[in-house]
Structures are given as structure tokens and as C-alpha cells.
mmCIF file with all atom_site columns, C-alpha atoms in Angstrom:
data_model
loop_
_atom_site.group_PDB
_atom_site.id
_atom_site.type_symbol
_atom_site.label_atom_id
_atom_site.label_alt_id
_atom_site.label_comp_id
_atom_site.label_asym_id
_atom_site.label_entity_id
_atom_site.label_seq_id
_atom_site.pdbx_PDB_ins_code
_atom_site.Cartn_x
_atom_site.Cartn_y
_atom_site.Cartn_z
_atom_site.occupancy
_atom_site.B_iso_or_equiv
_atom_site.pdbx_formal_charge
_atom_site.auth_seq_id
_atom_site.auth_comp_id
_atom_site.auth_asym_id
_atom_site.auth_atom_id
_atom_site.pdbx_PDB_model_num
ATOM 1  C CA . MET A 1 1  ? 2.124   7.840   -0.643 1.00 55.00 ? 282 MET A CA 1
ATOM 2  C CA . LYS A 1 2  ? 0.714   4.845   0.895  1.00 71.00 ? 283 LYS A CA 1
ATOM 3  C CA . TYR A 1 3  ? -3.271  4.517   0.336  1.00 74.00 ? 284 TYR A CA 1
ATOM 4  C CA . ALA A 1 4  ? -6.273  2.575   2.803  1.00 89.00 ? 285 ALA A CA 1
ATOM 5  C CA . ILE A 1 5  ? -7.953  0.017   0.897  1.00 96.00 ? 286 ILE A CA 1
ATOM 6  C CA . THR A 1 6  ? -10.932 -1.415  1.885  1.00 97.00 ? 287 THR A CA 1
ATOM 7  C CA . VAL A 1 7  ? -12.310 -3.969  0.476  1.00 97.00 ? 288 VAL A CA 1
ATOM 8  C CA . TYR A 1 8  ? -16.897 -4.453  2.143  1.00 97.00 ? 289 TYR A CA 1
ATOM 9  C CA . SER A 1 9  ? -17.030 -8.354  1.576  1.00 97.00 ? 290 SER A CA 1
ATOM 10 C CA . ILE A 1 10 ? -19.334 -11.709 2.870  1.00 95.00 ? 291 ILE A CA 1
ATOM 11 C CA . GLU A 1 11 ? -17.722 -14.399 3.762  1.00 91.00 ? 292 GLU A CA 1
ATOM 12 C CA . GLY A 1 12 ? -18.190 -17.857 1.534  1.00 92.00 ? 293 GLY A CA 1
ATOM 13 C CA . CYS A 1 13 ? -18.296 -15.138 -1.763 1.00 95.00 ? 294 CYS A CA 1
ATOM 14 C CA . GLN A 1 14 ? -16.088 -16.398 -4.203 1.00 97.00 ? 295 GLN A CA 1
ATOM 15 C CA . TYR A 1 15 ? -14.987 -13.350 -5.756 1.00 97.00 ? 296 TYR A CA 1
ATOM 16 C CA . CYS A 1 16 ? -14.429 -11.829 -2.699 1.00 97.00 ? 297 CYS A CA 1
ATOM 17 C CA . VAL A 1 17 ? -12.386 -14.775 -1.663 1.00 97.00 ? 298 VAL A CA 1
ATOM 18 C CA . LYS A 1 18 ? -10.472 -14.060 -5.017 1.00 98.00 ? 299 LYS A CA 1
ATOM 19 C CA . LEU A 1 19 ? -9.836  -10.888 -4.028 1.00 97.00 ? 300 LEU A CA 1
ATOM 20 C CA . LYS A 1 20 ? -8.469  -10.760 -0.553 1.00 97.00 ? 301 LYS A CA 1
ATOM 21 C CA . GLN A 1 21 ? -5.969  -14.081 -1.918 1.00 97.00 ? 302 GLN A CA 1
ATOM 22 C CA . TRP A 1 22 ? -5.394  -11.224 -4.696 1.00 97.00 ? 303 TRP A CA 1
ATOM 23 C CA . LEU A 1 23 ? -4.181  -8.136  -2.554 1.00 96.00 ? 304 LEU A CA 1
ATOM 24 C CA . ARG A 1 24 ? -2.168  -11.060 0.167  1.00 95.00 ? 305 ARG A CA 1
ATOM 25 C CA . GLU A 1 25 ? -0.146  -12.431 -2.451 1.00 97.00 ? 306 GLU A CA 1
ATOM 26 C CA . ASN A 1 26 ? 0.980   -9.030  -3.654 1.00 95.00 ? 307 ASN A CA 1
ATOM 27 C CA . ASN A 1 27 ? 1.404   -7.643  -0.329 1.00 94.00 ? 308 ASN A CA 1
ATOM 28 C CA . VAL A 1 28 ? -1.342  -4.970  -0.211 1.00 94.00 ? 309 VAL A CA 1
ATOM 29 C CA . THR A 1 29 ? -2.128  -4.426  3.342  1.00 94.00 ? 310 THR A CA 1
ATOM 30 C CA . TYR A 1 30 ? -5.816  -3.705  3.251  1.00 96.00 ? 311 TYR A CA 1
ATOM 31 C CA . ILE A 1 31 ? -9.143  -3.112  5.737  1.00 96.00 ? 312 ILE A CA 1
ATOM 32 C CA . ASN A 1 32 ? -11.330 -6.048  5.301  1.00 97.00 ? 313 ASN A CA 1
ATOM 33 C CA . LYS A 1 33 ? -15.027 -5.017  6.490  1.00 97.00 ? 314 LYS A CA 1
ATOM 34 C CA . ASP A 1 34 ? -17.661 -8.296  6.755  1.00 96.00 ? 315 ASP A CA 1
ATOM 35 C CA . MET A 1 35 ? -21.271 -7.497  5.228  1.00 94.00 ? 316 MET A CA 1
ATOM 36 C CA . ASN A 1 36 ? -22.132 -9.878  8.470  1.00 95.00 ? 317 ASN A CA 1
ATOM 37 C CA . ASP A 1 37 ? -21.956 -6.869  10.542 1.00 95.00 ? 318 ASP A CA 1
ATOM 38 C CA . GLU A 1 38 ? -24.811 -4.531  10.743 1.00 96.00 ? 319 GLU A CA 1
ATOM 39 C CA . HIS A 1 39 ? -23.212 -1.099  10.883 1.00 96.00 ? 320 HIS A CA 1
ATOM 40 C CA . VAL A 1 40 ? -20.955 -2.575  7.901  1.00 96.00 ? 321 VAL A CA 1
ATOM 41 C CA . LEU A 1 41 ? -23.966 -2.936  6.198  1.00 94.00 ? 322 LEU A CA 1
ATOM 42 C CA . LYS A 1 42 ? -25.431 0.064   6.594  1.00 95.00 ? 323 LYS A CA 1
ATOM 43 C CA . GLU A 1 43 ? -22.370 2.103   5.666  1.00 94.00 ? 324 GLU A CA 1
ATOM 44 C CA . PHE A 1 44 ? -21.886 -0.751  2.322  1.00 95.00 ? 325 PHE A CA 1
ATOM 45 C CA . LYS A 1 45 ? -25.412 0.590   1.176  1.00 94.00 ? 326 LYS A CA 1
ATOM 46 C CA . GLN A 1 46 ? -25.006 4.870   1.354  1.00 95.00 ? 327 GLN A CA 1
ATOM 47 C CA . TYR A 1 47 ? -22.608 4.056   -1.143 1.00 95.00 ? 328 TYR A CA 1
ATOM 48 C CA . GLU A 1 48 ? -24.948 2.747   -3.306 1.00 94.00 ? 329 GLU A CA 1
ATOM 49 C CA . ILE A 1 49 ? -23.424 -0.210  -4.881 1.00 92.00 ? 330 ILE A CA 1
ATOM 50 C CA . SER A 1 50 ? -24.514 -3.562  -5.563 1.00 89.00 ? 331 SER A CA 1
ATOM 51 C CA . ALA A 1 51 ? -21.737 -5.770  -5.876 1.00 93.00 ? 332 ALA A CA 1
ATOM 52 C CA . ILE A 1 52 ? -19.384 -6.921  -3.822 1.00 94.00 ? 333 ILE A CA 1
ATOM 53 C CA . PRO A 1 53 ? -16.295 -7.542  -3.387 1.00 96.00 ? 334 PRO A CA 1
ATOM 54 C CA . PHE A 1 54 ? -16.548 -3.804  -3.359 1.00 96.00 ? 335 PHE A CA 1
ATOM 55 C CA . THR A 1 55 ? -13.168 -1.802  -2.883 1.00 96.00 ? 336 THR A CA 1
ATOM 56 C CA . LEU A 1 56 ? -12.403 1.822   -2.269 1.00 94.00 ? 337 LEU A CA 1
#
């Protein structure tokens, strides 16, 4: 079974960088959503989460 992994992150966030690095090192495919994009930020706020990286 294949899962779609989405990471909400922001450039310069050390935890975001480490998470994405770990995913790459373990050959885990993911979709990165940059929260500097207004539409992505709006989408992120719908989850009522206050911390990043946020992974689905």
C-alpha cells in the first residue's frame, strides 16, 4: 500500500530541514508545501495546528 505524505514547512526551520533530510535519506517520497505561499498557509490553518513541520 502506498501513502501520500505531505510536509508543511517553512524555509529556515531547522526541524523542517531535518525532517525532510530524514525522509530523503530513507527514500520516502513526500510533497513539500511551503507555508510562505499564502494559499498553503490558509490550507494549513484549517488543521488548527500551531507547530511546524506538520506532516500528514
